[in-house]
Structure formats: structure tokens, C-alpha cells
Coordinates of C-alpha atoms and ligand atoms in Angstrom, one line a residue:
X1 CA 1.2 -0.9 -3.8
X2 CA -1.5 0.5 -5.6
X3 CA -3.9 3.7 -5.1
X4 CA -7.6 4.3 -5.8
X5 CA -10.3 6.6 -6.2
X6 CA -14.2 6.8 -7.1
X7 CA -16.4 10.2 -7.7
X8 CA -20.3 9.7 -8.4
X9 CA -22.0 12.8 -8.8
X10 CA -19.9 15.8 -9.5
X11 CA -19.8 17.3 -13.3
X12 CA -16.2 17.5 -12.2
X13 CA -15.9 14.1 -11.4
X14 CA -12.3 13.0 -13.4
X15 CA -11.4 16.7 -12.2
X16 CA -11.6 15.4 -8.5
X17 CA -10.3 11.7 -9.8
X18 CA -7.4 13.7 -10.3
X19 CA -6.7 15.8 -7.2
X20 CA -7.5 12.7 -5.0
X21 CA -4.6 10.6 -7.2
X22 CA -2.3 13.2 -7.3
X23 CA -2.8 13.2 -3.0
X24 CA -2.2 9.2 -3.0
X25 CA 0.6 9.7 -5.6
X26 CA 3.1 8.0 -2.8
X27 CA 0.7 4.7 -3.7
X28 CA 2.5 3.8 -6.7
X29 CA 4.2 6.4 -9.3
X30 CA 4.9 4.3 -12.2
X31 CA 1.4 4.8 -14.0
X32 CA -1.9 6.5 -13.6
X33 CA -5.4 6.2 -15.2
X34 CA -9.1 7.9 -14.6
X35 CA -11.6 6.4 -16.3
X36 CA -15.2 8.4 -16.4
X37 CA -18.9 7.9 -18.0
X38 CA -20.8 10.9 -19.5
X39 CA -24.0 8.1 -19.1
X40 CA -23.8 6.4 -22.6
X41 CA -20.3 5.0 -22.6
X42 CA -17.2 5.4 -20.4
X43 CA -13.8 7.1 -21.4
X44 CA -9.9 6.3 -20.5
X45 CA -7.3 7.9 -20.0
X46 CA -4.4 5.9 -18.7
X47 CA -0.5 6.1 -19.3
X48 CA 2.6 5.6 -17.6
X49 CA 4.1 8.4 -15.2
X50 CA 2.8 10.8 -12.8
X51 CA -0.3 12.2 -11.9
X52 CA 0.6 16.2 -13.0
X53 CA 2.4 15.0 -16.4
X54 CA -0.9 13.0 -17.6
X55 CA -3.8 14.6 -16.5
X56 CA -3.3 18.4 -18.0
X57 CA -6.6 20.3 -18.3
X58 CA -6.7 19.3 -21.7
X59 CA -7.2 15.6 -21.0
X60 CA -9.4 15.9 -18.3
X61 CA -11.7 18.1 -20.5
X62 CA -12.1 15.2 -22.3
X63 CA -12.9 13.1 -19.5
X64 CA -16.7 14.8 -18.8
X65 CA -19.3 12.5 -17.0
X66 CA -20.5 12.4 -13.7
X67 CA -19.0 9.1 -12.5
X68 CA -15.3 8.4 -12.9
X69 CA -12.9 5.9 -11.0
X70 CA -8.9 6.3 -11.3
X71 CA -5.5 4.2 -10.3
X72 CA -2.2 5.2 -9.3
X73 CA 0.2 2.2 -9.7
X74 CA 3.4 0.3 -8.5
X75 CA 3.5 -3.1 -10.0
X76 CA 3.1 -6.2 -7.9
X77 CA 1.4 -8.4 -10.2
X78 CA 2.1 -8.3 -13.8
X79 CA 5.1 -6.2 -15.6
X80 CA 5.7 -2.6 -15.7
X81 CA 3.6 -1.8 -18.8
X82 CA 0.8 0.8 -19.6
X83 CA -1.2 -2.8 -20.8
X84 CA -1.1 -3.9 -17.0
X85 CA -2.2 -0.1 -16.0
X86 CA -5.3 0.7 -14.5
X87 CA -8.2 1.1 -14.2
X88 CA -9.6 -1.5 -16.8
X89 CA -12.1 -1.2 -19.2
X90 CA -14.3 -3.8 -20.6
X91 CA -17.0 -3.7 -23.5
X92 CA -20.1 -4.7 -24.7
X93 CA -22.2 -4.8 -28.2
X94 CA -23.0 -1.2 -26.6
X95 CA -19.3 0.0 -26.4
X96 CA -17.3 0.2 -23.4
X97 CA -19.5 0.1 -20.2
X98 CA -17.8 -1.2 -17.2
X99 CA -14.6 0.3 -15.6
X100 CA -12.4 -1.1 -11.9
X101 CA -9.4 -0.2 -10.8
X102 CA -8.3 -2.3 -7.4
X103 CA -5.7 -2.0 -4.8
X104 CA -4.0 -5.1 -3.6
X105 CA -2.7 -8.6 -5.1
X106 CA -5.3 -11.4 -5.9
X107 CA -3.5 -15.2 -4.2
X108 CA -5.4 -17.6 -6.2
X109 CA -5.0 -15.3 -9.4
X110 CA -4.0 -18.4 -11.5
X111 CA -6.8 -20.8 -11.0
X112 CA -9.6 -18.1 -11.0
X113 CA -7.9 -17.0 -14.5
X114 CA -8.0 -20.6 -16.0
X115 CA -11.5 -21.2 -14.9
X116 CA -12.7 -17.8 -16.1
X117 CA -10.8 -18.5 -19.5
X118 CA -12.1 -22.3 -20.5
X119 CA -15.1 -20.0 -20.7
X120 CA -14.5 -18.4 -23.4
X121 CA -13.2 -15.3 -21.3
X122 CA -10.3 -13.4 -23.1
X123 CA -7.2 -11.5 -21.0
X124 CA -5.4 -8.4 -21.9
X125 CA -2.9 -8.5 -19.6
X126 CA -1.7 -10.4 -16.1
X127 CA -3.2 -7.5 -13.7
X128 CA -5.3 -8.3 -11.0
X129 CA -7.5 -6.2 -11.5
X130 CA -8.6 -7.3 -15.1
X131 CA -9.3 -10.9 -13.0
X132 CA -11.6 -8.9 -11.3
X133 CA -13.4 -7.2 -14.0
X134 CA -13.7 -9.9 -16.4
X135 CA -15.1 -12.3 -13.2
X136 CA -17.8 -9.5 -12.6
X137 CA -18.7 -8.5 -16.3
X138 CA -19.1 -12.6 -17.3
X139 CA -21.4 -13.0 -13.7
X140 CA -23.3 -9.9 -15.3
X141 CA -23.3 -10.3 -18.7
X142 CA -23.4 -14.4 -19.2
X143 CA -25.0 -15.8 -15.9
X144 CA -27.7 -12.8 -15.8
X145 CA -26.4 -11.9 -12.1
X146 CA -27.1 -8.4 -10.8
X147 CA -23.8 -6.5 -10.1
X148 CA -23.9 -7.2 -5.9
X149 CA -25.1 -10.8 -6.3
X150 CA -21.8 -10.8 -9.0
X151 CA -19.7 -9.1 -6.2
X152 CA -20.7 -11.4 -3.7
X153 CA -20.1 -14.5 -5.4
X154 CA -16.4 -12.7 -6.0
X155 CA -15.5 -12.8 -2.7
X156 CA -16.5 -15.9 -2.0
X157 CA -14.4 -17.3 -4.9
X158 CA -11.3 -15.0 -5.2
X159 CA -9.1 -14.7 -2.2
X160 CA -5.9 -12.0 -1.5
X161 CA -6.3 -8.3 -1.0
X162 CA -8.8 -6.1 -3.3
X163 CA -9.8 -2.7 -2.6
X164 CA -12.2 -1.8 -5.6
X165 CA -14.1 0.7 -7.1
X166 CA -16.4 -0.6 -10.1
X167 CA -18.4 1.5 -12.2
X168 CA -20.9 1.4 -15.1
X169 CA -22.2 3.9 -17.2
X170 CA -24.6 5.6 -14.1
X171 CA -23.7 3.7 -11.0
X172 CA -20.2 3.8 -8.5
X173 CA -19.7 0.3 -6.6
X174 CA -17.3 0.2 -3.7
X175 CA -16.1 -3.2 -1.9
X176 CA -13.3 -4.5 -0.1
X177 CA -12.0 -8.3 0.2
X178 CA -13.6 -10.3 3.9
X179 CA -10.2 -9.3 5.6
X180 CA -9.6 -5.9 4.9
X181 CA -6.0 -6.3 4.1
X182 CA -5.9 -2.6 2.1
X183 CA -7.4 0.4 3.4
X184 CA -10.7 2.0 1.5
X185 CA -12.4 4.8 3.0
X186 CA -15.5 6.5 1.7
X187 CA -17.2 9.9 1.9
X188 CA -20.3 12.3 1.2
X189 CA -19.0 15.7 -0.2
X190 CA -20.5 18.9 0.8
X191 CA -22.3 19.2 -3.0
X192 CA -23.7 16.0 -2.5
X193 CA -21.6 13.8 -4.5
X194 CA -19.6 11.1 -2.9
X195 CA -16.0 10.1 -3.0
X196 CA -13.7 7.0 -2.2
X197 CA -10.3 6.9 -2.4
X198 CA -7.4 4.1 -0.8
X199 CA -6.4 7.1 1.9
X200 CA -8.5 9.5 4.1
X201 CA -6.1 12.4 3.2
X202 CA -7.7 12.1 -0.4
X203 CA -11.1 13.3 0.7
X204 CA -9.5 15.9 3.5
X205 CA -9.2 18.2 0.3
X206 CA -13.1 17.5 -0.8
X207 CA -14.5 19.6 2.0
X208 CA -16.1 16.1 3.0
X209 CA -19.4 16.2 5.3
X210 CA -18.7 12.9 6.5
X211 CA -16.3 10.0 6.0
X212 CA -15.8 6.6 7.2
X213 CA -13.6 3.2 6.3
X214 CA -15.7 0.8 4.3
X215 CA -15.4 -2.1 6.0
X216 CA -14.0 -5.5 5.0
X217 CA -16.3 -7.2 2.7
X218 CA -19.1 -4.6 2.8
X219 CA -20.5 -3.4 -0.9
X220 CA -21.4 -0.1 -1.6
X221 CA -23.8 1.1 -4.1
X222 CA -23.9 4.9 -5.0
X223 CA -26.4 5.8 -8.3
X224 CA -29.0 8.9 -8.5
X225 CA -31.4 6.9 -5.4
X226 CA -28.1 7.5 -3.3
X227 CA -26.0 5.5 -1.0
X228 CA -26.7 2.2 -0.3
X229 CA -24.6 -0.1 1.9
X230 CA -25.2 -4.4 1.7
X231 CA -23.9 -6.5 4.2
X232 CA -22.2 -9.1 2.6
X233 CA -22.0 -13.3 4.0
X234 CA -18.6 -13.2 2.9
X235 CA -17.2 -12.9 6.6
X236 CA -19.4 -15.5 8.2
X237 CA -17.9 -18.3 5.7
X238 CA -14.7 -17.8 7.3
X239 CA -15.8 -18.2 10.6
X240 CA -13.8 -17.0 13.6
X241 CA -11.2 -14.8 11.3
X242 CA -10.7 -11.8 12.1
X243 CA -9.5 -8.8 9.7
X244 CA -6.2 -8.3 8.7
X245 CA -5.2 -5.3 7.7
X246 CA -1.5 -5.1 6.8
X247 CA 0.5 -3.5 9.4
X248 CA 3.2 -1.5 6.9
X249 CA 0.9 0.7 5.9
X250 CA 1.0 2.3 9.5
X251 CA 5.2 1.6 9.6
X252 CA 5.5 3.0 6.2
X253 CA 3.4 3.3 3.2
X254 CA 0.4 5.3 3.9
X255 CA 0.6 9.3 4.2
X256 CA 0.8 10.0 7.8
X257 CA -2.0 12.4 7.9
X258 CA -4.7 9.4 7.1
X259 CA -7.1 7.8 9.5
X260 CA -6.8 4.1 9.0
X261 CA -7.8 0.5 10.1
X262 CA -9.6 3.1 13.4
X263 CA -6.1 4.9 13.9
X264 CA -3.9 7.9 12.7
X265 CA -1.1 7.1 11.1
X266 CA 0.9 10.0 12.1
X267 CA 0.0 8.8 15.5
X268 CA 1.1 5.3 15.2
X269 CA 4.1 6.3 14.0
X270 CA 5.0 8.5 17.0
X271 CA 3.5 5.2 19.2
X272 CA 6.3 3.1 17.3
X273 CA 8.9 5.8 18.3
X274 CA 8.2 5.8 22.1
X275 CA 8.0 1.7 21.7
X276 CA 11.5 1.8 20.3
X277 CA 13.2 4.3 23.2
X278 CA 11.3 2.8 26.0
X279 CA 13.4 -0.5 24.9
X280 CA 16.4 1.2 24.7
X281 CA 19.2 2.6 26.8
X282 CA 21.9 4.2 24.6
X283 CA 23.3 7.2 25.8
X284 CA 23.8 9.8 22.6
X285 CA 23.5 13.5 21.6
X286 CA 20.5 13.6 18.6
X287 CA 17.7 11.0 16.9
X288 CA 17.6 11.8 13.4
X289 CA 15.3 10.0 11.2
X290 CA 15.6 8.7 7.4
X291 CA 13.2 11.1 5.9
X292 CA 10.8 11.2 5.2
X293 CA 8.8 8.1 6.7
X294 CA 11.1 7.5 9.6
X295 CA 10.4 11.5 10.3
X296 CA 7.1 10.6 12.6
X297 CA 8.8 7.1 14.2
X298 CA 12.1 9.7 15.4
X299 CA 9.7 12.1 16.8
X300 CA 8.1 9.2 19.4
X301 CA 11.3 8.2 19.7
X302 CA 13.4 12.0 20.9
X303 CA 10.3 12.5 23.0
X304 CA 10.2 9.5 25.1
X305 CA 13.8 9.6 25.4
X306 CA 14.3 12.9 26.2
X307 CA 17.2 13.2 23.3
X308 CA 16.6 16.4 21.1
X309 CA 15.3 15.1 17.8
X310 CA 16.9 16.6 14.7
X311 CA 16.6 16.9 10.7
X312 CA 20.4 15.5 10.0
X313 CA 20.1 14.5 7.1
X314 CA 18.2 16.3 4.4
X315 CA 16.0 14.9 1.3
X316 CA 15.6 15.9 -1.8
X317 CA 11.5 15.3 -2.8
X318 CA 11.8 15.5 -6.8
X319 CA 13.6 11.9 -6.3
X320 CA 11.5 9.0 -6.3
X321 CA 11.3 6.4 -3.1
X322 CA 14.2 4.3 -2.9
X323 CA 12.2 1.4 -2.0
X324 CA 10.3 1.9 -5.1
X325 CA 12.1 2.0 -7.9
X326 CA 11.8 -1.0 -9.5
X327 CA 15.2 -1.2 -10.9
X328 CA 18.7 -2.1 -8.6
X329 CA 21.2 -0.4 -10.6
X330 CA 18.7 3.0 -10.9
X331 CA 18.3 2.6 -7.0
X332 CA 21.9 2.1 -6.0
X333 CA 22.6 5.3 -7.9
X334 CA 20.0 7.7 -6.4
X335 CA 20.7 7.3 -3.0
X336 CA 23.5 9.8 -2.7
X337 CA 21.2 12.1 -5.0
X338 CA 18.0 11.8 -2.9
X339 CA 20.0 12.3 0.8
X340 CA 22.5 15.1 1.8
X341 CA 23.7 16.0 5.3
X342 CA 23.7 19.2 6.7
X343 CA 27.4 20.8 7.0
X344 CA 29.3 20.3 9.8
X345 CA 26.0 18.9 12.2
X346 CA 27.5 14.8 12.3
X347 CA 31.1 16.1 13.5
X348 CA 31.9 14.5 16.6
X349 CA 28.5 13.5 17.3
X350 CA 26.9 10.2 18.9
X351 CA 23.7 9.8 16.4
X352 CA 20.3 7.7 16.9
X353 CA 20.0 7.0 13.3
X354 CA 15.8 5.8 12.9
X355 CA 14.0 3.8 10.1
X356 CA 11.0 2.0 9.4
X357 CA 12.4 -0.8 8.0
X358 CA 15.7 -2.8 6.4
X359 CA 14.4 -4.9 3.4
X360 CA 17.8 -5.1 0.9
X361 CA 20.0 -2.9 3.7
X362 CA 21.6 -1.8 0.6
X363 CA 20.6 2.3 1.3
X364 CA 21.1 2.2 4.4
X365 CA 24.3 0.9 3.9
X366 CA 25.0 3.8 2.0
X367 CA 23.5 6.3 4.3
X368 CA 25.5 5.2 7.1
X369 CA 29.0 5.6 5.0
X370 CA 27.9 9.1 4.5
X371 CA 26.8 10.2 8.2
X372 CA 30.1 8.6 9.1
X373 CA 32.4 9.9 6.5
X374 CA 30.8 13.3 7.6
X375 CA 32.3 12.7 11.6
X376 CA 29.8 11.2 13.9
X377 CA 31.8 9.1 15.9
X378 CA 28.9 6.6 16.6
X379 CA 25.5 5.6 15.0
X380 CA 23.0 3.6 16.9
X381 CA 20.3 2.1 14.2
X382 CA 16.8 2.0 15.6
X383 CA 14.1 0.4 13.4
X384 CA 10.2 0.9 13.3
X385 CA 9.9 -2.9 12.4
X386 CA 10.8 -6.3 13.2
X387 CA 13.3 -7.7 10.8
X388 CA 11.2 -8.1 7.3
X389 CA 12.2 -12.4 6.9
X390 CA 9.0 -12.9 4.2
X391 CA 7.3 -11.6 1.0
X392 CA 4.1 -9.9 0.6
X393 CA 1.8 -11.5 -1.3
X394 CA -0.9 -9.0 -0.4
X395 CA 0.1 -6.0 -2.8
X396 CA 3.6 -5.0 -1.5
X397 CA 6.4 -5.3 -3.5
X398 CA 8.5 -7.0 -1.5
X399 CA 11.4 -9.0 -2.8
X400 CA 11.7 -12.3 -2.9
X401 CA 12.9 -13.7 0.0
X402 CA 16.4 -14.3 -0.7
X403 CA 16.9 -10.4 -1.9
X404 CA 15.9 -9.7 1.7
X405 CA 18.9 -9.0 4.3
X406 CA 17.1 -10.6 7.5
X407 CA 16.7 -13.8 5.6
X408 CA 20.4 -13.8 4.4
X409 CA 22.5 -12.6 7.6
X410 CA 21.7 -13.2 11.5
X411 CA 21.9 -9.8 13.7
X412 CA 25.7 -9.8 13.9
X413 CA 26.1 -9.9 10.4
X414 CA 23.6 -7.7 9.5
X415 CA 25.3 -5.0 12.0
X416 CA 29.0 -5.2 10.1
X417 CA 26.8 -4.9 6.6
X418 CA 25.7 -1.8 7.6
X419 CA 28.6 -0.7 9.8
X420 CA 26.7 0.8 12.9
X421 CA 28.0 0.3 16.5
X422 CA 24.5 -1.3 17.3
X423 CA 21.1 -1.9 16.1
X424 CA 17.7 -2.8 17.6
X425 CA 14.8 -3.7 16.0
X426 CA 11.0 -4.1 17.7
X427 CA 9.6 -6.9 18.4
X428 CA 6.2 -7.9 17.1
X429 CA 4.9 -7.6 20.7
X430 CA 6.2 -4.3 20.9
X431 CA 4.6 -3.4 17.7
X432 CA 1.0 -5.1 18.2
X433 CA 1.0 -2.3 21.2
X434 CA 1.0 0.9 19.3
X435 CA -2.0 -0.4 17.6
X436 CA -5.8 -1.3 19.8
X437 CA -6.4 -4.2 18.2
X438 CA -3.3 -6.5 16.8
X439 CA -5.2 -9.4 16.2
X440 CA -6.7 -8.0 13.3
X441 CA -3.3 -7.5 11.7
X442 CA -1.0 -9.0 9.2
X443 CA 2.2 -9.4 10.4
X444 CA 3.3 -12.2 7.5
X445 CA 6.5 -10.4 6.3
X446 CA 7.8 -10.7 10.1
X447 CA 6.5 -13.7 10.9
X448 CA 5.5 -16.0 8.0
X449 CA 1.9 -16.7 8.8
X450 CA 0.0 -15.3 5.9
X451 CA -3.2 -14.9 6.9
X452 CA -4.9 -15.5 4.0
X453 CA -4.5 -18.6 1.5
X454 CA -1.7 -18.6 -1.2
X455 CA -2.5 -21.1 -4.2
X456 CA 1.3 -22.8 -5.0
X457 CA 2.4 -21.3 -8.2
X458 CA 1.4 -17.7 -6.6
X459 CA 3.9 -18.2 -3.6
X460 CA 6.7 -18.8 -4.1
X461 CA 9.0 -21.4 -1.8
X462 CA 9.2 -19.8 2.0
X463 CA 11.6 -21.1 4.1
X464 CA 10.8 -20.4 7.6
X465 CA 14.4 -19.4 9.7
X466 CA 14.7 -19.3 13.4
X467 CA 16.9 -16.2 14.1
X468 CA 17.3 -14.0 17.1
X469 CA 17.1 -10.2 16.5
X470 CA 16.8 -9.1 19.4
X471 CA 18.8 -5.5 20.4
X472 CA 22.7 -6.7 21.2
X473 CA 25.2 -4.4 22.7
Ligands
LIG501 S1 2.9 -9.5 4.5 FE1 3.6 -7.5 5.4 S2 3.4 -6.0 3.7 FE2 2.1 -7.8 3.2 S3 0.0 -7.3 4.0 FE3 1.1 -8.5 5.5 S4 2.0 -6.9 6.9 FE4 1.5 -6.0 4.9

């Protein structure tokens, strides 16, 4: 899971690069980068760690132009390195002119890279979005192609999830692969200059004039004639598709105060709460939620049901997501450091414990032993999912699918794991209803239809399991 952003138009344009990535800093903490253009050639910036620790005042000073682009990072694809950072940078015989940084995971990444390399094209690293530069640059550079005739023919050829911004030295370009698998949104500021970024709660800061989602496969053009918008083909050559935006950034990733794929997120959330009590019938005294994303999913849930919802347990922010931290040992360690109950509150009490998801189980696990050791005498699990049986392949970092609990245990199992007296999770039916339209959703990590073509040595073997897990008592 990655996070973008594009400014045209602003002398403060890496200033605002930064503010929007330090907003979509939940997007992916391991590395950042702006790149901008003062009009003859374009500077980087990009290192590993957060937002606030790179970009000081002093760096951004010498980041001037009027354009800049800029990536927050989580690695899918490629290794945890500032080499597979982002955005990317490629030059000319007139220095470095062409900057992208992308959101998502590119599914016929190999083959595209072998054809792009017999010729003659040279790779840095094993990041998407270098595939994605280099294929644009050699359209422009070697086969004379303007930049949206270079675009189009992209997404014609390379297939997976891409949420772009693309600059050169005076122009911002904004596109987003045919299904729309990441979000994108774009917006006109109040002093004219225009901004995209991955999440709508990166432009709420701007003072924004207007704001909208780019659409799947649409191109945008900003330069000093303005905004321009070209329909792009790309959708009619995969006739009868609809989009698919992935349906975990509404159960988990995305900040709950940003509009996407037509909806809120804060509001989904609630929807999946009131889907989860309206299936349920256990009697007990409080819902409390895993904070933080579980916070919105609880809500839905204590209002439907009528059971007084309840901060239990208590988190501590300056610790990083469990789910992303890249490293087991580091993430068994920090879950007793990121979650503390409040004194004396579990003691003798019948708890509706709610989370998004179980991928590993292994902190819930723990969070479980601790509400326990701390008196409640029962603890009913209610998840905001269906049981996650698949990888992403999209730009999630999923585990493979043997690292994931739903694929190893059946229900019963998975209930003594994690020692609660019951467990329900939703069903994909109940899930497709908090959103209006489900059939432009991925729901591949539940179900195993991936949406979108996977080339072999990109995914790896899936083995499809029939297995109830359906709510038992
Ligand atoms: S497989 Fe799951 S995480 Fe990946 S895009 Fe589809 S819904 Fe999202």
C-alpha cells in the first residue's frame, strides 16, 4: 500500500507535496520521496522513514519549482530499500526530466520488464513504478509518441493496479489503470493550482474549490493552458468489465474521513457495524473496537444493537500498524506496547470485541489474552470482513497464503487459536450491502476471483478451499 500526491501550479508546490503525504502517511511509512521541477530540470528528495523526519524546511527549500509529485511507501513489490523508493526519476542528454510515483502492484510486471529490456532499456530497481516510467520515457523518447498516446498504449499493455502521477519539467499527468482498483482523486485549489493525491482527506487541508475521483482509465493533463481531461479506449477493450476497486480500503486502509469509489469511508465503516449486529444475537454488556480502524465498524455495530459502545482498550499512536510492520519478530513484540486496557473496565464483563480483519490472528491472539487476563468473563469476536483465504496481488501486502489463519484452520479451529467464546464474521453478501454498487468491487482476498489477469511467475500457487465461516454458537 502505497500513497501519492501531485501539485501543478503553486511556488510552494513540494511544500504542499508534503502536507498532503504527511495526511496519507497511514499509506505506507517505510519511505517517502517528493520530487519537484523549477522548469529546467527536476529535483529529488527521497529516503527511508517518515514524512516529518525527511522533509524539514531545509530540504524542502531546496525542492523550489512549481510542479512536484511525491510517494509514501509500504513495499509490495520489490525489497525494503530506499533504491525501490519513490517517486522515480529518469534522465535525458538534458538531465533529469521525467518524475512518477504510482500506487498499486503491476501483474504482468515480469514480461512487460523483459520486453522493455531486450530494448536496450536499463532497470534500477524491481519497483513498479520504475516499469512504468521507463515504459512511458522509451514511448516518448524512442518511438516519438506524445506523453497521452504513451499513456494510452500503457494501459493497454500493462495490467494490475496503478494510480499515477507523471511529471516533466512544466506539465502534471494524472491516470489510473481501466479498473480502478486504487483510489485517485483530484482537485482545483482556491489559488488556482491543482492537486491530486491517493485520499480526498489530502486535499480537505488545501482549501480545495472543487474535487472529484479521477476515474478508472481517464488521463489528466494539467500545464499553464489548464486542465484537460482525455477519455481513454482502454475500458472499451475489456468489454463488459466493470471497475474494481478493492474493497479493504473501505474495511481498513483508507483514512475514514475520505470520500472514495462515490462513498465515505467513515460511513461504510459504521454500514459494516450495523451489517454485523443485525446478524447477531449475543446478549453482552459493551462493543469495544481494536483501535483505531475497528473504531468506526464498533460504532455501527453499538448503535444497531443498542449495546453501549466503549473505548476498552486504549492505543498508543507513536507505534506503528501492526499489520504493517514488515518484520514477525518486531510485530510480535509491539503488540503489548501499542494496546493497554483501561484499569479495572474488563472485570466481570461480557465484551463484543470488533475488528476489521484476522490475516495472521497472531495480535489478536494476544489482545484477547490480555482483555481476559484483565476479568471479562466472555469475549464475543465480531469481524468487519469475511475470512481473508487469498493474497493481494493488487498493492496490499498480504501474506502469502499459507501465513494466512483462514487458509490454515476451519472456524472451530480458528476460535480455540484465539480463545474467544464465539466469533462471526460477514459474509460477502452482507458486505456488498454497505456499499451501492458491489459489482464494481474486488473481493479476491475473500473469494479468489481476481479480477484482473495475473501472469504465472507474479502469482504465486492459489489453492482454492471450501470452508464454512459462517457465525457458530
Ligand atoms: S485482493 Fe483484497 S486487498 Fe487486494 S485489491 Fe482485491 S479486495 Fe483489495
Amino acid at each position: 500500500m502505497c500513497g501519492i500526491i501531485g501539485v501543478f501550479g503553486s511556488d510552494r508546490a513540494a511544500e504542499i507535496a508534503a502536507l498532503g503525504l504527511f495526511a496519507e502517511q497511514h499509506r505506507g511509512q517505510e519511505s517517502c520521496g517528493i520530487a519537484a521541477s523549477n522548469g529546467s530540470y527536476i529535483k529529488l528528495c527521497k529516503q527511508m522513514g517518515l514524512v516529518k523526519e525527511v522533509f524539514s524546511n531545509e530540504v524542502l527549500e531546496g525542492l523550489k519549482g512549481r510542479v512536484a509529485i511525491g510517494h509514501v511507501r509500504y513495499p509490495t513489490c520489490g525489497s525494503s530499500s530506499e533504491y525501490n523508493s519513490q517517486p522515480h526519476v529518469v534522465e535525458t542528454l538534458f538531465g533529469p526530466v521525467f518524475a512518477l510515483a504510482s500506487n498499486g502492484d503491476i501483474t504482468n510486471y515480469n514480461s512487460v520488464k523483459e520486453k522493455l529490456q531486450e530494448k536496450g532499456v536499463f532497470f534500477h530497481s524491481n519497483n513498479d513504478g520504475e516499469l512504468l516510467i521507463r515504459y512511458i520515457v522509451y514511448k516518448i523518447v524512442y518511438e516519438h509518441k506524445t506523453t497521452i498516446a504513451a499513456i494510452r498504449e500503457l494501459m493497454a499493455e500493462i495490467k494490475g493496479a496503478y494510480s499515477t502521477v507523471f511529471m516533466n519539467r512544466d506539465e502534471l499527468y494524472i491516470f489510473r489503470d481501466p479498473y480502478g482498483i486504487r483510489p485517485l482523486s483530484v482537485a482545483e485549489v482556491s489559488d488556482g493550482s491543482y492537486v491530486a493525491a491517493s485520499e480526498s482527506c489530502a486535499l480537505d487541508l488545501l482549501g480545495v474549490k472543487w474535487k472529484r475521483e479521477v476515474k478508472p482509465a481517464e488521463i489528466i493533463r494539467i500545464n499553464k493552458q489548464g486542465l484537460q481531461i482525455y477519455e481513454n479506449n482502454a475500458r472499451e477493450m475489456r468489454e463488459g468489465d466493470s471497475e474494481k476497486h478493492c474493497i479493504f480500503e473501505h474495511i481498513y486502509f483508507a483514512r475514514p474521513d475520505s470520500f472514495e469509489y462515490g462513498e465515505n469511508v467513515y460511513d461504510v465503516r459504521k454500514r459494516i457495524g450495523a451489517e454485523l449486529a443485525l446478524a447477531d444475537d449475543v446478549k453482552a454488556d459493551v462493543v469495544v473496537p481494536v483501535p483505531d480502524s475497528a473504531n468506526f465498524i464498533a460504532l455501527g455495530y453499538a448503535e444497531k444493537s443498542g449495546i453501549p459502545y466503549e473505548m476498552g482498550l486504549i492505543r498508543n499512536h507513536y507505534v506503528g500498524r501492526t499489520f504493517i510492520q514488515p518484520d514477525q519478530t518486531v510485530r510480535d513484540e509491539s503488540v503489548y506496547h501499542k494496546f493497554n486496557p483501561l484499569s479495572n473496565f474488563f472485570t466481570g464483563k461480557k465484551v463484543i470485541l470488533i475488528d476489521d480483519s484476522i490475516v495472521r490472528g497472531t495480535t489478536l491472539r494476544k489482545i484477547v489474552k490480555l482483555i481476559k487476563s484483565k476479568g471479562a468473563t466472555e469475549i464475543h469476536l465480531r469481524i468487519g470482513s469475511p475470512a481473508v483465504q487469498y493474497s493481494c496481488f493488487y498493492g496490499i501486502d498480504t501474506p502469502s497464503q499459507d501465513e494466512l489463519i483462514a487458509f490454515q484452520k476451519d472456524y472451530r479451529e480458528i476460535v480455540d487459536f484465539l480463545g474467544v467464546d464465539s466469533l462471526m464474521y460477514m459474509s460477502q453478501e452482507m458486505l456488498g450491502r454497505t456499499v451501492a454498487f458491489p459489482e464494481k468491487y474486488c473481493f479476491a482476498c475473500f473469494s479468489g476471483k481476481y479480477p484482473v489477469e495475473i501472469e504465472e511467475n507474479i502469482r504465486r500457487k492459489i489453492i482454492y478451499k471450501e470452508c464454512d465461516f459462517s457465525y457458530h454458537r
